[in-house]
């Protein structure tokens, strides 16, 4: 089966980014001039995803407006001959078919994914988390879809993290299969370093088989009192083969202030229209 659908949970409060996220959804905070969520949606679209479900919550209307057509703005840009901006806006509103559903209560990532049950139906689907932005030559999800096509099983996108970061992630008990691919033999959500089965962390990219929904329906609140996707995946891995894939690319935790700054600097340096000037500025600033 082919992976054609993706789910992006975007219902969180963004507490780590207050006060910016009081009135603006955290997914709309821009890296350079592009909302973080747009990078995620571009990755999905460039990986062959046709339909995307965004799980939203209250005060997230700006997300829908951003990916919608804006007739007034487009007419203005056309009148004033700003064709470059016009083309960019039209491109954004036609990236993929975007659907929305609201998660009415913040009961955890597992519960958010359960809101996608009707949308997904009986197909394998991708999950991309908005706090994890990956810069890679081949889009991270496209790499994972290649692995899925070979194994036809759930695939988790992972990288090794520093010991001090282990307690921030879902950590995998792995068994070697081939280069960069491991069989998942267990998973723990945000363990202490002492409890962690490895330093291989799930970094916001998943391809999951639809059997997950029945398991999510029966998953009790876990770490932090939330219904954890990790717990349901752990049960799924006991019932059917599941693999993790060490994807190629640099991943930024843009939900964290330092990670957000790193992404901002590196994306700006990589921009054709800004990079050279910005590099000169940084060098001057650092007195080099
Ligand atoms: C979530 C998942 C965790 C995963 C992480 C990746 O945690 O629960 O397993 O490793 O995303 O960013 P969160 O960061 O939403 O607390």
PDB file of C-alpha atoms and ligand atoms in Angstrom:
ATOM      1  CA  UNK A   1       0.000   0.000   0.000  1.00  0.00           C
ATOM      2  CA  UNK A   2       1.070   3.587  -0.645  1.00  0.00           C
ATOM      3  CA  UNK A   3       1.231   6.342   1.967  1.00  0.00           C
ATOM      4  CA  UNK A   4      -0.989   9.160   0.694  1.00  0.00           C
ATOM      5  CA  UNK A   5      -2.337  10.743   3.871  1.00  0.00           C
ATOM      6  CA  UNK A   6      -0.658  12.671   6.656  1.00  0.00           C
ATOM      7  CA  UNK A   7      -1.764  13.915  10.042  1.00  0.00           C
ATOM      8  CA  UNK A   8      -0.271  16.973  11.721  1.00  0.00           C
ATOM      9  CA  UNK A   9      -1.231  17.567  15.341  1.00  0.00           C
ATOM     10  CA  UNK A  10      -1.389  21.321  15.989  1.00  0.00           C
ATOM     11  CA  UNK A  11      -3.688  21.703  18.977  1.00  0.00           C
ATOM     12  CA  UNK A  12      -1.080  22.388  21.674  1.00  0.00           C
ATOM     13  CA  UNK A  13      -0.974  25.655  23.617  1.00  0.00           C
ATOM     14  CA  UNK A  14       2.653  26.420  22.803  1.00  0.00           C
ATOM     15  CA  UNK A  15       3.430  27.222  26.432  1.00  0.00           C
ATOM     16  CA  UNK A  16       7.181  26.959  25.801  1.00  0.00           C
ATOM     17  CA  UNK A  17       6.882  29.958  23.494  1.00  0.00           C
ATOM     18  CA  UNK A  18       4.785  32.367  25.530  1.00  0.00           C
ATOM     19  CA  UNK A  19       4.105  35.271  25.252  1.00  0.00           C
ATOM     20  CA  UNK A  20       4.385  34.971  21.428  1.00  0.00           C
ATOM     21  CA  UNK A  21       1.838  32.146  21.402  1.00  0.00           C
ATOM     22  CA  UNK A  22      -0.816  33.868  23.497  1.00  0.00           C
ATOM     23  CA  UNK A  23      -2.756  35.064  20.440  1.00  0.00           C
ATOM     24  CA  UNK A  24      -0.742  33.513  17.578  1.00  0.00           C
ATOM     25  CA  UNK A  25      -0.744  29.713  17.123  1.00  0.00           C
ATOM     26  CA  UNK A  26       2.772  28.393  17.742  1.00  0.00           C
ATOM     27  CA  UNK A  27       2.674  26.705  14.326  1.00  0.00           C
ATOM     28  CA  UNK A  28       2.411  30.168  12.730  1.00  0.00           C
ATOM     29  CA  UNK A  29       5.576  31.580  14.333  1.00  0.00           C
ATOM     30  CA  UNK A  30       7.864  32.146  11.325  1.00  0.00           C
ATOM     31  CA  UNK A  31      11.400  30.945  10.631  1.00  0.00           C
ATOM     32  CA  UNK A  32      12.687  33.879   8.524  1.00  0.00           C
ATOM     33  CA  UNK A  33       9.385  34.639   6.712  1.00  0.00           C
ATOM     34  CA  UNK A  34       7.644  31.278   6.625  1.00  0.00           C
ATOM     35  CA  UNK A  35       5.461  29.787   9.388  1.00  0.00           C
ATOM     36  CA  UNK A  36       6.972  26.621  10.877  1.00  0.00           C
ATOM     37  CA  UNK A  37       3.866  24.654   9.847  1.00  0.00           C
ATOM     38  CA  UNK A  38       4.419  25.572   6.213  1.00  0.00           C
ATOM     39  CA  UNK A  39       7.847  23.884   6.255  1.00  0.00           C
ATOM     40  CA  UNK A  40       6.157  20.733   7.550  1.00  0.00           C
ATOM     41  CA  UNK A  41       3.401  20.843   4.936  1.00  0.00           C
ATOM     42  CA  UNK A  42       5.929  21.487   2.160  1.00  0.00           C
ATOM     43  CA  UNK A  43       7.866  18.412   3.325  1.00  0.00           C
ATOM     44  CA  UNK A  44       4.703  16.276   3.228  1.00  0.00           C
ATOM     45  CA  UNK A  45       3.680  17.585  -0.210  1.00  0.00           C
ATOM     46  CA  UNK A  46       7.208  17.055  -1.590  1.00  0.00           C
ATOM     47  CA  UNK A  47       7.038  13.473  -0.291  1.00  0.00           C
ATOM     48  CA  UNK A  48       3.951  12.648  -2.348  1.00  0.00           C
ATOM     49  CA  UNK A  49       1.298  13.189   0.328  1.00  0.00           C
ATOM     50  CA  UNK A  50      -2.012  14.265  -1.221  1.00  0.00           C
ATOM     51  CA  UNK A  51      -4.274  14.767   1.790  1.00  0.00           C
ATOM     52  CA  UNK A  52      -3.277  16.331   5.086  1.00  0.00           C
ATOM     53  CA  UNK A  53      -5.373  16.469   8.239  1.00  0.00           C
ATOM     54  CA  UNK A  54      -4.395  19.166  10.716  1.00  0.00           C
ATOM     55  CA  UNK A  55      -5.640  18.551  14.242  1.00  0.00           C
ATOM     56  CA  UNK A  56      -6.360  22.005  15.586  1.00  0.00           C
ATOM     57  CA  UNK A  57      -7.887  23.483  18.695  1.00  0.00           C
ATOM     58  CA  UNK A  58      -9.377  26.767  19.826  1.00  0.00           C
ATOM     59  CA  UNK A  59      -7.546  29.974  18.747  1.00  0.00           C
ATOM     60  CA  UNK A  60      -5.974  28.306  15.706  1.00  0.00           C
ATOM     61  CA  UNK A  61      -7.994  30.050  12.979  1.00  0.00           C
ATOM     62  CA  UNK A  62      -4.868  31.701  11.546  1.00  0.00           C
ATOM     63  CA  UNK A  63      -3.704  28.263  10.363  1.00  0.00           C
ATOM     64  CA  UNK A  64      -6.791  27.769   8.189  1.00  0.00           C
ATOM     65  CA  UNK A  65      -6.497  31.287   6.778  1.00  0.00           C
ATOM     66  CA  UNK A  66      -2.832  30.772   5.904  1.00  0.00           C
ATOM     67  CA  UNK A  67      -3.443  27.704   3.736  1.00  0.00           C
ATOM     68  CA  UNK A  68      -6.682  29.038   2.233  1.00  0.00           C
ATOM     69  CA  UNK A  69      -7.026  31.191  -0.871  1.00  0.00           C
ATOM     70  CA  UNK A  70      -7.011  34.912  -0.131  1.00  0.00           C
ATOM     71  CA  UNK A  71      -9.004  36.582  -2.905  1.00  0.00           C
ATOM     72  CA  UNK A  72      -8.696  40.147  -1.568  1.00  0.00           C
ATOM     73  CA  UNK A  73      -4.927  39.957  -1.120  1.00  0.00           C
ATOM     74  CA  UNK A  74      -4.417  38.222  -4.461  1.00  0.00           C
ATOM     75  CA  UNK A  75      -6.468  40.892  -6.273  1.00  0.00           C
ATOM     76  CA  UNK A  76      -4.426  43.642  -4.599  1.00  0.00           C
ATOM     77  CA  UNK A  77      -1.115  42.000  -5.517  1.00  0.00           C
ATOM     78  CA  UNK A  78      -2.286  41.517  -9.084  1.00  0.00           C
ATOM     79  CA  UNK A  79      -3.356  45.164  -9.388  1.00  0.00           C
ATOM     80  CA  UNK A  80      -0.061  46.426  -8.044  1.00  0.00           C
ATOM     81  CA  UNK A  81       1.971  44.053 -10.243  1.00  0.00           C
ATOM     82  CA  UNK A  82       3.580  42.183  -7.336  1.00  0.00           C
ATOM     83  CA  UNK A  83       3.555  38.963  -9.291  1.00  0.00           C
ATOM     84  CA  UNK A  84       6.254  37.170  -7.282  1.00  0.00           C
ATOM     85  CA  UNK A  85       4.261  37.440  -4.066  1.00  0.00           C
ATOM     86  CA  UNK A  86       1.101  36.503  -5.907  1.00  0.00           C
ATOM     87  CA  UNK A  87       2.664  33.334  -7.308  1.00  0.00           C
ATOM     88  CA  UNK A  88       3.962  32.389  -3.857  1.00  0.00           C
ATOM     89  CA  UNK A  89       0.537  32.848  -2.243  1.00  0.00           C
ATOM     90  CA  UNK A  90      -1.103  30.770  -4.952  1.00  0.00           C
ATOM     91  CA  UNK A  91       1.508  28.055  -4.507  1.00  0.00           C
ATOM     92  CA  UNK A  92       0.889  27.897  -0.739  1.00  0.00           C
ATOM     93  CA  UNK A  93      -2.866  27.485  -1.113  1.00  0.00           C
ATOM     94  CA  UNK A  94      -2.434  24.605  -3.559  1.00  0.00           C
ATOM     95  CA  UNK A  95       0.257  22.538  -1.760  1.00  0.00           C
ATOM     96  CA  UNK A  96      -2.119  19.705  -0.822  1.00  0.00           C
ATOM     97  CA  UNK A  97      -5.741  19.060   0.111  1.00  0.00           C
ATOM     98  CA  UNK A  98      -5.813  20.263   3.691  1.00  0.00           C
ATOM     99  CA  UNK A  99      -8.526  19.129   6.086  1.00  0.00           C
ATOM    100  CA  UNK A 100      -9.143  20.149   9.679  1.00  0.00           C
ATOM    101  CA  UNK A 101     -10.595  18.595  12.779  1.00  0.00           C
ATOM    102  CA  UNK A 102     -10.632  20.016  16.280  1.00  0.00           C
ATOM    103  CA  UNK A 103      -9.296  18.193  19.294  1.00  0.00           C
ATOM    104  CA  UNK A 104     -11.724  19.438  21.924  1.00  0.00           C
ATOM    105  CA  UNK A 105      -9.625  18.544  24.963  1.00  0.00           C
ATOM    106  CA  UNK A 106      -5.826  18.455  25.251  1.00  0.00           C
ATOM    107  CA  UNK A 107      -5.516  14.824  26.382  1.00  0.00           C
ATOM    108  CA  UNK A 108      -2.162  14.062  24.764  1.00  0.00           C
ATOM    109  CA  UNK A 109      -0.550  13.204  21.412  1.00  0.00           C
ATOM    110  CA  UNK A 110      -2.176   9.752  21.314  1.00  0.00           C
ATOM    111  CA  UNK A 111      -5.606  11.313  21.744  1.00  0.00           C
ATOM    112  CA  UNK A 112      -4.854  13.890  19.019  1.00  0.00           C
ATOM    113  CA  UNK A 113      -3.960  11.095  16.581  1.00  0.00           C
ATOM    114  CA  UNK A 114      -7.158   9.243  17.497  1.00  0.00           C
ATOM    115  CA  UNK A 115      -9.075  12.304  16.191  1.00  0.00           C
ATOM    116  CA  UNK A 116      -7.759  11.311  12.725  1.00  0.00           C
ATOM    117  CA  UNK A 117      -9.408   7.864  12.721  1.00  0.00           C
ATOM    118  CA  UNK A 118     -12.225   8.661  10.260  1.00  0.00           C
ATOM    119  CA  UNK A 119      -9.929  10.649   7.961  1.00  0.00           C
ATOM    120  CA  UNK A 120      -7.332   7.872   7.786  1.00  0.00           C
ATOM    121  CA  UNK A 121      -9.655   4.874   7.358  1.00  0.00           C
ATOM    122  CA  UNK A 122      -7.858   1.628   6.682  1.00  0.00           C
ATOM    123  CA  UNK A 123      -4.585   2.903   5.200  1.00  0.00           C
ATOM    124  CA  UNK A 124      -1.045   3.446   6.454  1.00  0.00           C
ATOM    125  CA  UNK A 125      -0.550   7.156   7.198  1.00  0.00           C
ATOM    126  CA  UNK A 126       2.188   9.609   8.124  1.00  0.00           C
ATOM    127  CA  UNK A 127       2.371  11.746  11.241  1.00  0.00           C
ATOM    128  CA  UNK A 128       4.537  14.866  11.278  1.00  0.00           C
ATOM    129  CA  UNK A 129       4.977  16.854  14.479  1.00  0.00           C
ATOM    130  CA  UNK A 130       5.096  20.614  14.096  1.00  0.00           C
ATOM    131  CA  UNK A 131       7.904  21.166  16.593  1.00  0.00           C
ATOM    132  CA  UNK A 132      10.328  19.072  14.546  1.00  0.00           C
ATOM    133  CA  UNK A 133      11.565  20.782  11.407  1.00  0.00           C
ATOM    134  CA  UNK A 134      14.048  18.778   9.324  1.00  0.00           C
ATOM    135  CA  UNK A 135      16.385  20.276   6.744  1.00  0.00           C
ATOM    136  CA  UNK A 136      17.473  17.545   4.335  1.00  0.00           C
ATOM    137  CA  UNK A 137      18.403  17.107   0.715  1.00  0.00           C
ATOM    138  CA  UNK A 138      15.689  14.491   0.221  1.00  0.00           C
ATOM    139  CA  UNK A 139      12.662  15.356   2.405  1.00  0.00           C
ATOM    140  CA  UNK A 140      12.689  13.338   5.626  1.00  0.00           C
ATOM    141  CA  UNK A 141       9.222  11.890   5.006  1.00  0.00           C
ATOM    142  CA  UNK A 142      10.152  10.889   1.438  1.00  0.00           C
ATOM    143  CA  UNK A 143      13.111   8.920   2.865  1.00  0.00           C
ATOM    144  CA  UNK A 144      10.777   7.195   5.321  1.00  0.00           C
ATOM    145  CA  UNK A 145       8.208   6.370   2.637  1.00  0.00           C
ATOM    146  CA  UNK A 146      10.969   4.562   0.711  1.00  0.00           C
ATOM    147  CA  UNK A 147      11.648   2.447   3.804  1.00  0.00           C
ATOM    148  CA  UNK A 148       7.921   1.829   4.230  1.00  0.00           C
ATOM    149  CA  UNK A 149       7.606   0.723   0.598  1.00  0.00           C
ATOM    150  CA  UNK A 150      10.244  -1.929   1.266  1.00  0.00           C
ATOM    151  CA  UNK A 151       9.015  -3.190   4.663  1.00  0.00           C
ATOM    152  CA  UNK A 152       5.235  -2.453   4.492  1.00  0.00           C
ATOM    153  CA  UNK A 153       5.283  -1.936   8.270  1.00  0.00           C
ATOM    154  CA  UNK A 154       5.157   1.049  10.618  1.00  0.00           C
ATOM    155  CA  UNK A 155       8.329   3.161  10.421  1.00  0.00           C
ATOM    156  CA  UNK A 156       9.491   5.669  13.047  1.00  0.00           C
ATOM    157  CA  UNK A 157      11.910   8.464  12.126  1.00  0.00           C
ATOM    158  CA  UNK A 158      14.797   8.482  14.604  1.00  0.00           C
ATOM    159  CA  UNK A 159      18.229   9.875  15.342  1.00  0.00           C
ATOM    160  CA  UNK A 160      20.617   9.347  18.231  1.00  0.00           C
ATOM    161  CA  UNK A 161      20.437  12.152  20.803  1.00  0.00           C
ATOM    162  CA  UNK A 162      22.847  13.362  23.495  1.00  0.00           C
ATOM    163  CA  UNK A 163      22.518  11.651  26.915  1.00  0.00           C
ATOM    164  CA  UNK A 164      21.109  14.840  28.482  1.00  0.00           C
ATOM    165  CA  UNK A 165      18.315  14.914  25.866  1.00  0.00           C
ATOM    166  CA  UNK A 166      17.089  11.337  26.284  1.00  0.00           C
ATOM    167  CA  UNK A 167      14.397  12.373  28.797  1.00  0.00           C
ATOM    168  CA  UNK A 168      12.734  14.664  26.213  1.00  0.00           C
ATOM    169  CA  UNK A 169      11.776  11.952  23.714  1.00  0.00           C
ATOM    170  CA  UNK A 170      10.245   8.580  23.001  1.00  0.00           C
ATOM    171  CA  UNK A 171      13.245   6.229  23.208  1.00  0.00           C
ATOM    172  CA  UNK A 172      13.490   2.910  21.356  1.00  0.00           C
ATOM    173  CA  UNK A 173      14.810  -0.491  22.277  1.00  0.00           C
ATOM    174  CA  UNK A 174      16.354  -1.486  18.959  1.00  0.00           C
ATOM    175  CA  UNK A 175      17.559  -4.589  17.150  1.00  0.00           C
ATOM    176  CA  UNK A 176      19.902  -4.132  14.155  1.00  0.00           C
ATOM    177  CA  UNK A 177      18.433  -4.983  10.744  1.00  0.00           C
ATOM    178  CA  UNK A 178      20.468  -3.140   8.109  1.00  0.00           C
ATOM    179  CA  UNK A 179      22.331   0.149   7.840  1.00  0.00           C
ATOM    180  CA  UNK A 180      20.198   2.899   9.460  1.00  0.00           C
ATOM    181  CA  UNK A 181      17.235   0.537   9.973  1.00  0.00           C
ATOM    182  CA  UNK A 182      16.382  -1.197  13.257  1.00  0.00           C
ATOM    183  CA  UNK A 183      13.531  -3.390  14.412  1.00  0.00           C
ATOM    184  CA  UNK A 184      11.572  -1.796  17.269  1.00  0.00           C
ATOM    185  CA  UNK A 185      11.643  -4.131  20.286  1.00  0.00           C
ATOM    186  CA  UNK A 186      10.206  -1.682  22.827  1.00  0.00           C
ATOM    187  CA  UNK A 187       9.625   2.014  23.459  1.00  0.00           C
ATOM    188  CA  UNK A 188       9.564   4.262  26.500  1.00  0.00           C
ATOM    189  CA  UNK A 189       8.194   7.806  26.606  1.00  0.00           C
ATOM    190  CA  UNK A 190      10.659  10.315  28.068  1.00  0.00           C
ATOM    191  CA  UNK A 191      12.664   7.925  30.264  1.00  0.00           C
ATOM    192  CA  UNK A 192      15.446   8.962  32.617  1.00  0.00           C
ATOM    193  CA  UNK A 193      18.909   8.186  31.249  1.00  0.00           C
ATOM    194  CA  UNK A 194      19.129   5.228  33.651  1.00  0.00           C
ATOM    195  CA  UNK A 195      15.850   3.721  32.411  1.00  0.00           C
ATOM    196  CA  UNK A 196      16.466   4.452  28.710  1.00  0.00           C
ATOM    197  CA  UNK A 197      16.962   1.359  26.540  1.00  0.00           C
ATOM    198  CA  UNK A 198      19.156   3.368  24.094  1.00  0.00           C
ATOM    199  CA  UNK A 199      19.760   6.917  22.926  1.00  0.00           C
ATOM    200  CA  UNK A 200      17.724   6.385  19.743  1.00  0.00           C
ATOM    201  CA  UNK A 201      14.933   8.973  19.880  1.00  0.00           C
ATOM    202  CA  UNK A 202      11.754   9.385  17.832  1.00  0.00           C
ATOM    203  CA  UNK A 203      11.993  12.846  16.290  1.00  0.00           C
ATOM    204  CA  UNK A 204       8.529  13.777  15.117  1.00  0.00           C
ATOM    205  CA  UNK A 205       8.115  11.605  12.006  1.00  0.00           C
ATOM    206  CA  UNK A 206       6.063   8.413  11.865  1.00  0.00           C
ATOM    207  CA  UNK A 207       4.439   6.148   9.302  1.00  0.00           C
ATOM    208  CA  UNK A 208       1.836   4.082  11.098  1.00  0.00           C
ATOM    209  CA  UNK A 209      -0.476   1.243  10.114  1.00  0.00           C
ATOM    210  CA  UNK A 210      -4.200   1.795  10.830  1.00  0.00           C
ATOM    211  CA  UNK A 211      -4.306  -0.908  13.549  1.00  0.00           C
ATOM    212  CA  UNK A 212      -2.986   1.842  15.853  1.00  0.00           C
ATOM    213  CA  UNK A 213      -6.481   3.335  16.275  1.00  0.00           C
ATOM    214  CA  UNK A 214      -7.975   0.378  18.116  1.00  0.00           C
ATOM    215  CA  UNK A 215      -4.958   0.393  20.415  1.00  0.00           C
ATOM    216  CA  UNK A 216      -5.220   4.148  21.020  1.00  0.00           C
ATOM    217  CA  UNK A 217      -8.860   3.697  21.994  1.00  0.00           C
ATOM    218  CA  UNK A 218      -7.707   1.361  24.750  1.00  0.00           C
ATOM    219  CA  UNK A 219      -4.574   3.231  25.842  1.00  0.00           C
ATOM    220  CA  UNK A 220      -4.716   4.523  29.403  1.00  0.00           C
ATOM    221  CA  UNK A 221      -3.109   7.862  30.310  1.00  0.00           C
ATOM    222  CA  UNK A 222       0.659   7.374  30.698  1.00  0.00           C
ATOM    223  CA  UNK A 223       3.565   9.780  31.222  1.00  0.00           C
ATOM    224  CA  UNK A 224       2.306  13.191  32.397  1.00  0.00           C
ATOM    225  CA  UNK A 225      -1.275  11.832  32.667  1.00  0.00           C
ATOM    226  CA  UNK A 226      -1.606  12.037  28.850  1.00  0.00           C
ATOM    227  CA  UNK A 227      -2.682   9.401  26.333  1.00  0.00           C
ATOM    228  CA  UNK A 228       0.691   8.711  24.758  1.00  0.00           C
ATOM    229  CA  UNK A 229       1.222   7.695  21.134  1.00  0.00           C
ATOM    230  CA  UNK A 230       4.426   5.987  22.303  1.00  0.00           C
ATOM    231  CA  UNK A 231       2.472   3.582  24.559  1.00  0.00           C
ATOM    232  CA  UNK A 232       0.105   2.554  21.745  1.00  0.00           C
ATOM    233  CA  UNK A 233       3.055   2.131  19.335  1.00  0.00           C
ATOM    234  CA  UNK A 234       4.806  -0.047  21.897  1.00  0.00           C
ATOM    235  CA  UNK A 235       1.763  -2.384  21.945  1.00  0.00           C
ATOM    236  CA  UNK A 236       1.533  -2.283  18.126  1.00  0.00           C
ATOM    237  CA  UNK A 237       5.191  -3.361  17.899  1.00  0.00           C
ATOM    238  CA  UNK A 238       4.305  -6.495  19.895  1.00  0.00           C
ATOM    239  CA  UNK A 239       1.537  -7.386  17.420  1.00  0.00           C
ATOM    240  CA  UNK A 240       3.226  -6.640  14.089  1.00  0.00           C
ATOM    241  CA  UNK A 241       6.741  -5.809  12.871  1.00  0.00           C
ATOM    242  CA  UNK A 242       7.765  -2.164  13.341  1.00  0.00           C
ATOM    243  CA  UNK A 243      11.009  -0.516  12.269  1.00  0.00           C
ATOM    244  CA  UNK A 244      12.809   2.715  12.925  1.00  0.00           C
ATOM    245  CA  UNK A 245      14.884   4.563  10.396  1.00  0.00           C
ATOM    246  CA  UNK A 246      17.809   6.852  11.121  1.00  0.00           C
ATOM    247  CA  UNK A 247      16.894   9.605   8.686  1.00  0.00           C
ATOM    248  CA  UNK A 248      19.337  11.839   6.926  1.00  0.00           C
ATOM    249  CA  UNK A 249      19.097  15.559   7.690  1.00  0.00           C
ATOM    250  CA  UNK A 250      19.386  18.123  10.423  1.00  0.00           C
ATOM    251  CA  UNK A 251      16.435  18.334  12.746  1.00  0.00           C
ATOM    252  CA  UNK A 252      15.568  21.402  14.812  1.00  0.00           C
ATOM    253  CA  UNK A 253      13.332  21.443  17.871  1.00  0.00           C
ATOM    254  CA  UNK A 254      11.590  24.686  16.979  1.00  0.00           C
ATOM    255  CA  UNK A 255       9.284  24.433  20.004  1.00  0.00           C
ATOM    256  CA  UNK A 256      12.334  25.249  22.104  1.00  0.00           C
ATOM    257  CA  UNK A 257      13.764  28.774  22.097  1.00  0.00           C
ATOM    258  CA  UNK A 258      17.366  27.760  21.394  1.00  0.00           C
ATOM    259  CA  UNK A 259      16.325  25.284  18.691  1.00  0.00           C
ATOM    260  CA  UNK A 260      14.158  27.963  17.130  1.00  0.00           C
ATOM    261  CA  UNK A 261      17.071  30.429  17.034  1.00  0.00           C
ATOM    262  CA  UNK A 262      19.363  27.797  15.503  1.00  0.00           C
ATOM    263  CA  UNK A 263      16.791  27.077  12.783  1.00  0.00           C
ATOM    264  CA  UNK A 264      16.305  30.798  12.129  1.00  0.00           C
ATOM    265  CA  UNK A 265      20.045  31.417  11.680  1.00  0.00           C
ATOM    266  CA  UNK A 266      20.665  28.336   9.545  1.00  0.00           C
ATOM    267  CA  UNK A 267      17.630  28.795   7.299  1.00  0.00           C
ATOM    268  CA  UNK A 268      18.533  32.464   6.822  1.00  0.00           C
ATOM    269  CA  UNK A 269      22.126  31.550   5.923  1.00  0.00           C
ATOM    270  CA  UNK A 270      20.837  29.040   3.360  1.00  0.00           C
ATOM    271  CA  UNK A 271      18.578  31.589   1.631  1.00  0.00           C
ATOM    272  CA  UNK A 272      19.655  32.791  -1.815  1.00  0.00           C
ATOM    273  CA  UNK A 273      18.184  36.252  -1.251  1.00  0.00           C
ATOM    274  CA  UNK A 274      19.597  36.784   2.253  1.00  0.00           C
ATOM    275  CA  UNK A 275      22.384  34.319   2.997  1.00  0.00           C
ATOM    276  CA  UNK A 276      25.443  36.254   1.824  1.00  0.00           C
ATOM    277  CA  UNK A 277      24.424  39.527   3.510  1.00  0.00           C
ATOM    278  CA  UNK A 278      23.419  37.775   6.704  1.00  0.00           C
ATOM    279  CA  UNK A 279      26.727  35.881   6.849  1.00  0.00           C
ATOM    280  CA  UNK A 280      28.651  39.167   6.522  1.00  0.00           C
ATOM    281  CA  UNK A 281      26.524  40.677   9.274  1.00  0.00           C
ATOM    282  CA  UNK A 282      27.131  37.722  11.622  1.00  0.00           C
ATOM    283  CA  UNK A 283      30.879  37.862  10.992  1.00  0.00           C
ATOM    284  CA  UNK A 284      30.958  41.584  11.765  1.00  0.00           C
ATOM    285  CA  UNK A 285      28.862  41.039  14.857  1.00  0.00           C
ATOM    286  CA  UNK A 286      31.255  38.390  16.145  1.00  0.00           C
ATOM    287  CA  UNK A 287      34.260  40.557  15.254  1.00  0.00           C
ATOM    288  CA  UNK A 288      35.783  38.042  12.842  1.00  0.00           C
TER     289      UNK A 288
HETATM  290  C1  LIG B   1       6.468  13.956  21.356  1.00  0.00           C
HETATM  291  C2  LIG B   1       6.418  12.430  21.553  1.00  0.00           C
HETATM  292  C3  LIG B   1       7.822  11.882  21.784  1.00  0.00           C
HETATM  293  C4  LIG B   1       8.715  12.292  20.625  1.00  0.00           C
HETATM  294  C5  LIG B   1       8.717  13.843  20.490  1.00  0.00           C
HETATM  295  C6  LIG B   1       9.505  14.258  19.259  1.00  0.00           C
HETATM  296  O1  LIG B   1       6.813  14.557  22.574  1.00  0.00           O
HETATM  297  O2  LIG B   1       5.571  12.129  22.649  1.00  0.00           O
HETATM  298  O3  LIG B   1       7.778  10.465  21.883  1.00  0.00           O
HETATM  299  O4  LIG B   1      10.027  11.812  20.827  1.00  0.00           O
HETATM  300  O5  LIG B   1       7.393  14.331  20.367  1.00  0.00           O
HETATM  301  O6  LIG B   1       9.638  15.639  19.205  1.00  0.00           O
HETATM  302  P1  LIG B   1       6.560  16.147  22.849  1.00  0.00           P
HETATM  303  O7  LIG B   1       7.792  16.832  22.376  1.00  0.00           O
HETATM  304  O8  LIG B   1       5.344  16.522  22.080  1.00  0.00           O
HETATM  305  O9  LIG B   1       6.387  16.249  24.324  1.00  0.00           O
END
